[in-house]
Short mmCIF file of C-alpha atoms and ligand atoms in Angstrom, two decimals:
data_model
loop_
_atom_site.label_atom_id
_atom_site.label_comp_id
_atom_site.label_asym_id
_atom_site.label_seq_id
_atom_site.Cartn_x
_atom_site.Cartn_y
_atom_site.Cartn_z
CA UNK S 1 -68.09 -8.63 37.98
CA UNK S 2 -66.75 -8.34 41.21
CA UNK S 3 -64.88 -10.83 43.30
CA UNK S 4 -67.58 -13.34 43.99
CA UNK S 5 -67.97 -14.16 40.39
CA UNK S 6 -64.19 -15.50 40.35
CA UNK S 7 -64.80 -17.26 43.51
CA UNK S 8 -67.54 -19.11 42.32
CA UNK S 9 -66.25 -19.94 38.61
CA UNK S 10 -64.35 -23.02 39.78
CA UNK S 11 -67.31 -24.04 41.39
CA UNK S 12 -69.40 -23.67 38.22
CA UNK S 13 -66.92 -25.24 36.13
CA UNK S 14 -66.82 -28.51 38.36
CA UNK S 15 -70.68 -28.31 38.38
CA UNK S 16 -70.80 -28.21 34.61
CA UNK S 17 -68.29 -31.07 34.18
CA UNK S 18 -70.57 -33.15 36.76
CA UNK S 19 -73.59 -32.28 34.85
CA UNK S 20 -72.41 -33.40 31.39
CA UNK S 21 -71.10 -36.58 33.13
CA UNK S 22 -74.34 -37.18 34.70
CA UNK S 23 -76.35 -36.46 31.51
CA UNK S 24 -74.00 -38.71 29.52
CA UNK S 25 -74.80 -41.61 32.27
CA UNK S 26 -78.34 -40.77 32.20
CA UNK S 27 -78.62 -41.32 28.46
CA UNK S 28 -76.78 -44.70 28.87
CA UNK S 29 -79.29 -45.64 31.49
CA UNK S 30 -82.26 -44.66 29.32
CA UNK S 31 -80.74 -46.90 26.20
CA UNK S 32 -80.61 -50.02 28.89
CA UNK S 33 -84.30 -49.32 29.98
CA UNK S 34 -85.60 -49.06 26.48
CA UNK S 35 -83.90 -52.34 25.48
CA UNK S 36 -86.32 -54.88 24.45
CA UNK S 37 -86.79 -57.68 27.03
CA UNK S 38 -85.42 -61.06 26.29
CA UNK S 39 -87.88 -63.94 25.05
CA UNK S 40 -86.66 -66.38 27.81
CA UNK S 41 -88.73 -65.88 30.94
CA UNK S 42 -85.86 -66.49 33.34
CA UNK S 43 -83.75 -63.94 31.57
CA UNK S 44 -86.74 -61.52 31.51
CA UNK S 45 -87.10 -61.72 35.42
CA UNK S 46 -83.28 -60.78 35.76
CA UNK S 47 -83.60 -58.02 33.22
CA UNK S 48 -86.87 -56.67 35.00
CA UNK S 49 -84.69 -56.68 38.27
CA UNK S 50 -82.02 -54.83 36.39
CA UNK S 51 -84.34 -52.03 35.10
CA UNK S 52 -85.81 -51.63 38.46
CA UNK S 53 -82.32 -50.82 39.65
CA UNK S 54 -81.82 -48.53 36.79
CA UNK S 55 -85.11 -46.59 37.38
CA UNK S 56 -83.67 -45.92 40.91
CA UNK S 57 -80.41 -44.72 39.64
CA UNK S 58 -82.24 -42.73 36.91
CA UNK S 59 -84.18 -41.03 39.69
CA UNK S 60 -81.11 -40.17 41.78
CA UNK S 61 -79.31 -38.81 38.83
CA UNK S 62 -82.24 -36.83 37.66
CA UNK S 63 -82.63 -35.23 41.12
CA UNK S 64 -78.75 -34.46 41.09
CA UNK S 65 -79.21 -32.90 37.67
CA UNK S 66 -81.93 -30.54 38.89
CA UNK S 67 -79.75 -29.47 42.03
CA UNK S 68 -76.81 -28.81 39.98
CA UNK S 69 -78.83 -26.75 37.29
CA UNK S 70 -80.40 -24.72 40.29
CA UNK S 71 -76.94 -24.11 41.92
CA UNK S 72 -75.66 -22.90 38.46
CA UNK S 73 -78.78 -20.68 38.34
CA UNK S 74 -77.71 -19.19 41.47
CA UNK S 75 -74.31 -18.83 40.77
CA UNK S 76 -75.19 -16.78 37.52
CA UNK S 77 -77.85 -14.68 39.57
CA UNK S 78 -75.27 -14.08 42.24
CA UNK S 79 -77.31 -15.68 44.99
CA UNK S 80 -74.90 -18.55 45.31
CA UNK S 81 -73.49 -19.35 48.62
CA UNK S 82 -76.46 -17.39 50.44
CA UNK S 83 -78.95 -19.58 52.22
CA UNK S 84 -82.44 -19.64 50.18
CA UNK S 85 -84.44 -19.61 53.71
CA UNK S 86 -82.74 -17.23 56.07
CA UNK S 87 -80.41 -15.17 53.66
CA UNK S 88 -77.32 -15.72 55.79
CA UNK S 89 -74.17 -16.75 53.99
CA UNK S 90 -73.67 -20.59 53.87
CA UNK S 91 -70.61 -21.99 55.62
CA UNK S 92 -67.87 -22.39 52.74
CA UNK S 93 -67.08 -25.65 54.34
CA UNK S 94 -70.44 -26.88 53.67
CA UNK S 95 -70.39 -25.60 50.11
CA UNK S 96 -67.19 -27.42 49.68
CA UNK S 97 -68.40 -30.61 50.63
CA UNK S 98 -71.97 -30.26 49.10
CA UNK S 99 -71.70 -27.50 46.23
CA UNK S 100 -75.39 -27.74 45.54
CA UNK S 101 -76.41 -26.88 48.80
CA UNK S 102 -79.20 -24.08 48.81
CA UNK S 103 -79.40 -23.61 52.56
CA UNK S 104 -77.24 -23.25 55.58
CA UNK S 105 -76.84 -25.98 57.88
CA UNK S 106 -79.23 -24.89 60.52
CA UNK S 107 -82.12 -24.39 57.72
CA UNK S 108 -81.44 -27.72 56.23
CA UNK S 109 -81.64 -29.55 59.55
ZN1 ZN D 1 -80.33 -20.57 56.71
#
């Protein structure tokens, strides 16, 4: 494989690390969400509020996981760093700031 492969190896490594971190955290969130509610109604109200917050976290993290998986797929396919819309190369500075970016700045606007 050529130069690009090595170029993205570091990114893939970082993305994979982030992915396992997210999955681990998500499993924890899931366990919290499946905990039985307290019998006390006041405690229950707090717990339900917590669960709502956890649902939001779960949604955000699930989205990030999907974005990372898609980015890893683009790396293995060799399309990483190319805009999915216009086919132009994505600015490396953009990729550095947002490694999961699938489109260039003009297409994401
Ligand atoms: Zn574009």
